[in-house]
Coordinates of C-alpha atoms and ligand atoms in Angstrom, one line a residue:
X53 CA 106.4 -33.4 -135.2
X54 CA 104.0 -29.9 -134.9
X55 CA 103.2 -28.7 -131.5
X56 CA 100.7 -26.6 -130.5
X57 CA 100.6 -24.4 -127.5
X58 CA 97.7 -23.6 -124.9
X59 CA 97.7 -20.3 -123.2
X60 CA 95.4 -20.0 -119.9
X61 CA 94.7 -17.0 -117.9
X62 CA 93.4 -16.4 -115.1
X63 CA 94.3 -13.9 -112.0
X64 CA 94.8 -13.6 -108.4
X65 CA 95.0 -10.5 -105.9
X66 CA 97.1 -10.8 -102.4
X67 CA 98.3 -9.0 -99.8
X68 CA 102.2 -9.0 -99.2
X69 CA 105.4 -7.0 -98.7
X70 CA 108.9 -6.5 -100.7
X71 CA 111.6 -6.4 -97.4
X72 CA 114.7 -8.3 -97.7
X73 CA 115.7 -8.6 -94.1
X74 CA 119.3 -9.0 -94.8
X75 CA 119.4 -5.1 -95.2
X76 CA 118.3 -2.0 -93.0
X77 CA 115.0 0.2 -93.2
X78 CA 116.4 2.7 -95.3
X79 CA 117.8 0.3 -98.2
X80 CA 115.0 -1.2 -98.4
X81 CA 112.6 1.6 -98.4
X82 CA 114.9 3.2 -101.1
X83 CA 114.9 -0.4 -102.8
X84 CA 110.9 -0.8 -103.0
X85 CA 109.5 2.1 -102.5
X86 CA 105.4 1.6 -101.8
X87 CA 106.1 -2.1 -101.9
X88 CA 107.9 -1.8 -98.1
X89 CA 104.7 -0.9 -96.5
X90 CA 105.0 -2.3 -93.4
X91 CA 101.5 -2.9 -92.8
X92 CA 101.4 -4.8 -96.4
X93 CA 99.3 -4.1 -99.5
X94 CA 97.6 -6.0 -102.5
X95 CA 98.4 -6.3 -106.0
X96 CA 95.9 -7.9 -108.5
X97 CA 98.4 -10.3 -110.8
X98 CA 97.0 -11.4 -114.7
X99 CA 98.3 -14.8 -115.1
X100 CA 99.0 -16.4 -118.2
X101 CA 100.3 -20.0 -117.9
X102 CA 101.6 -21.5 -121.5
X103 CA 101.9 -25.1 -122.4
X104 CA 102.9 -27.0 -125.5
X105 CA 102.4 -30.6 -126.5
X106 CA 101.3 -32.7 -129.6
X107 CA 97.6 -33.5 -130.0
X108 CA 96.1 -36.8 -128.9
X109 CA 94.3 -37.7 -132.0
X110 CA 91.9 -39.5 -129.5
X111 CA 91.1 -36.8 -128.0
X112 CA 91.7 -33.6 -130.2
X113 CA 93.8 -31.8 -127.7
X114 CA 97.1 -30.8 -126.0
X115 CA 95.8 -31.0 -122.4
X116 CA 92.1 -30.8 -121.5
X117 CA 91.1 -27.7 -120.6
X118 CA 89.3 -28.6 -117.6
X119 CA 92.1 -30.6 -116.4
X120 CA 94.3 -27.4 -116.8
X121 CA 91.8 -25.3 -115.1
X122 CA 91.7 -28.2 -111.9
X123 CA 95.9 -27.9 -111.9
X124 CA 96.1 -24.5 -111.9
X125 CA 93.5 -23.7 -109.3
X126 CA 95.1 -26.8 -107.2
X127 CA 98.2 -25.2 -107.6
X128 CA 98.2 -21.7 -107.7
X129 CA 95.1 -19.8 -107.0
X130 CA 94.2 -21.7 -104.2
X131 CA 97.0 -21.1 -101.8
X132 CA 97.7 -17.7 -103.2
X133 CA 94.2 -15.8 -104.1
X134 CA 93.5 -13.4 -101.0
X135 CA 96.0 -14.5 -99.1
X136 CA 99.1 -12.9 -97.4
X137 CA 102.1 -14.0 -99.5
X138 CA 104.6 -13.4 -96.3
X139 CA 102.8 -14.9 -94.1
X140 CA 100.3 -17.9 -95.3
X141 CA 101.3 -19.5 -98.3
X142 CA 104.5 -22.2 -96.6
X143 CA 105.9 -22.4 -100.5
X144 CA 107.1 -18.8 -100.2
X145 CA 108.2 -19.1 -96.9
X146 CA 111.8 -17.0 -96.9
X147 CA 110.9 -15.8 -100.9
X148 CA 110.8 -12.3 -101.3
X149 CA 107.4 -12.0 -102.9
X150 CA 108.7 -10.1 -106.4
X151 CA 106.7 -10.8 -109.4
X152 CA 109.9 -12.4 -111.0
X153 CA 110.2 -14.6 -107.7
X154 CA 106.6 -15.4 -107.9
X155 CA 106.6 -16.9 -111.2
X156 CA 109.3 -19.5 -110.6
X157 CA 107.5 -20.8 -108.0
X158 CA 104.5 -20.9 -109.8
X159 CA 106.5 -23.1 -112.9
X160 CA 108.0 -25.3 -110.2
X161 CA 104.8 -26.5 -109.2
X162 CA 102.8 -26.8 -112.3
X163 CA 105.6 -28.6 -113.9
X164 CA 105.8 -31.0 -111.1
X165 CA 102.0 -31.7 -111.9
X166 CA 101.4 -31.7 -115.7
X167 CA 101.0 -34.8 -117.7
X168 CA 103.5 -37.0 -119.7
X169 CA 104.3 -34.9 -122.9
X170 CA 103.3 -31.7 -121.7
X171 CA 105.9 -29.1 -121.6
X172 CA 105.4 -25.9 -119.6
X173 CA 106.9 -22.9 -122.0
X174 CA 106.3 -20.1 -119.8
X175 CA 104.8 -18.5 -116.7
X176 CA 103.3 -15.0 -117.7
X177 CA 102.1 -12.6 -114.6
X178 CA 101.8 -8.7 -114.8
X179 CA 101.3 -6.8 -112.0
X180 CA 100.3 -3.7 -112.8
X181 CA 98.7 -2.4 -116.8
X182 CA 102.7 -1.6 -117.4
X183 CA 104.4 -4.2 -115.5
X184 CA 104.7 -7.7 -116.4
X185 CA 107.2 -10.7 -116.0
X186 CA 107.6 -13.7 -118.5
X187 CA 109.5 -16.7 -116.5
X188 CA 110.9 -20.0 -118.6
X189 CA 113.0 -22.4 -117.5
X190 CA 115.1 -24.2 -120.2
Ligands
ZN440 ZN1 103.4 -3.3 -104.6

């Protein structure tokens, strides 16, 4: 049976910082460098979320677009866009705010939230023009 896949972009820009309180200053300024701040800083993340499905021949699609656009702004950009990722969002309460670390909690809650018969295939976010993680979850 074909599938097809729908990528959707989109971006958010936070404040937050890389300390992993289970080790001294010095590790983990060594460890993340710039990242340590300790009065925080903001990265501006490209977000690509991918999903695949077959397409309703009612409808002519995978997943409405508009839908997707309501789920991930629900989801994601809503309690993460300009916000402290330490201190306000209470899903990433005790994460270390990494790129990799972000995008499994941004999968775990879209897939909790997509329809019937649509599969999640991954959770793109770069961080920087060089950086970027990909995140799937067999
Ligand atoms: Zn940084």
């Amino acid at each position: 049976m074909p599938s097809t896949r729908l990528v959707h972009r989109s971006e958010f820009c936070a404040a937050f910082r890389l300390n992993n309180p289970d080790f001294d200053e010095a590790w983990n300024a060594a460890t993340f460098g710039v990242c340590n701040s300790p009065h925080f800083h903001g990265h501006n993340w490209q977000m690509e979320i991918e999903v695949e499905g077959a397409v309703d021949p009612d409808t002519g699609m995978v997943l409405n677009f508009l839908h997707l656009d309501k789920l991930v702004q629900a989801e994601v950009l809503q309690p993460l866009d300009h916000k402290n990722l330490n201190i306000e969002v209470p899903f990433l309460q005790g994460v270390l705010p990494t790129t990799e670390n972000l995008a499994a909690c941004i999968w775990q809650r879209l897939a909790e939230v997509l329809p019937e018969g649509v599969r999640l295939v991954e959770v793109r976010l770069q961080e920087s023009a060089s950086h970027s993680v990909a995140y799937q979850k067999s």
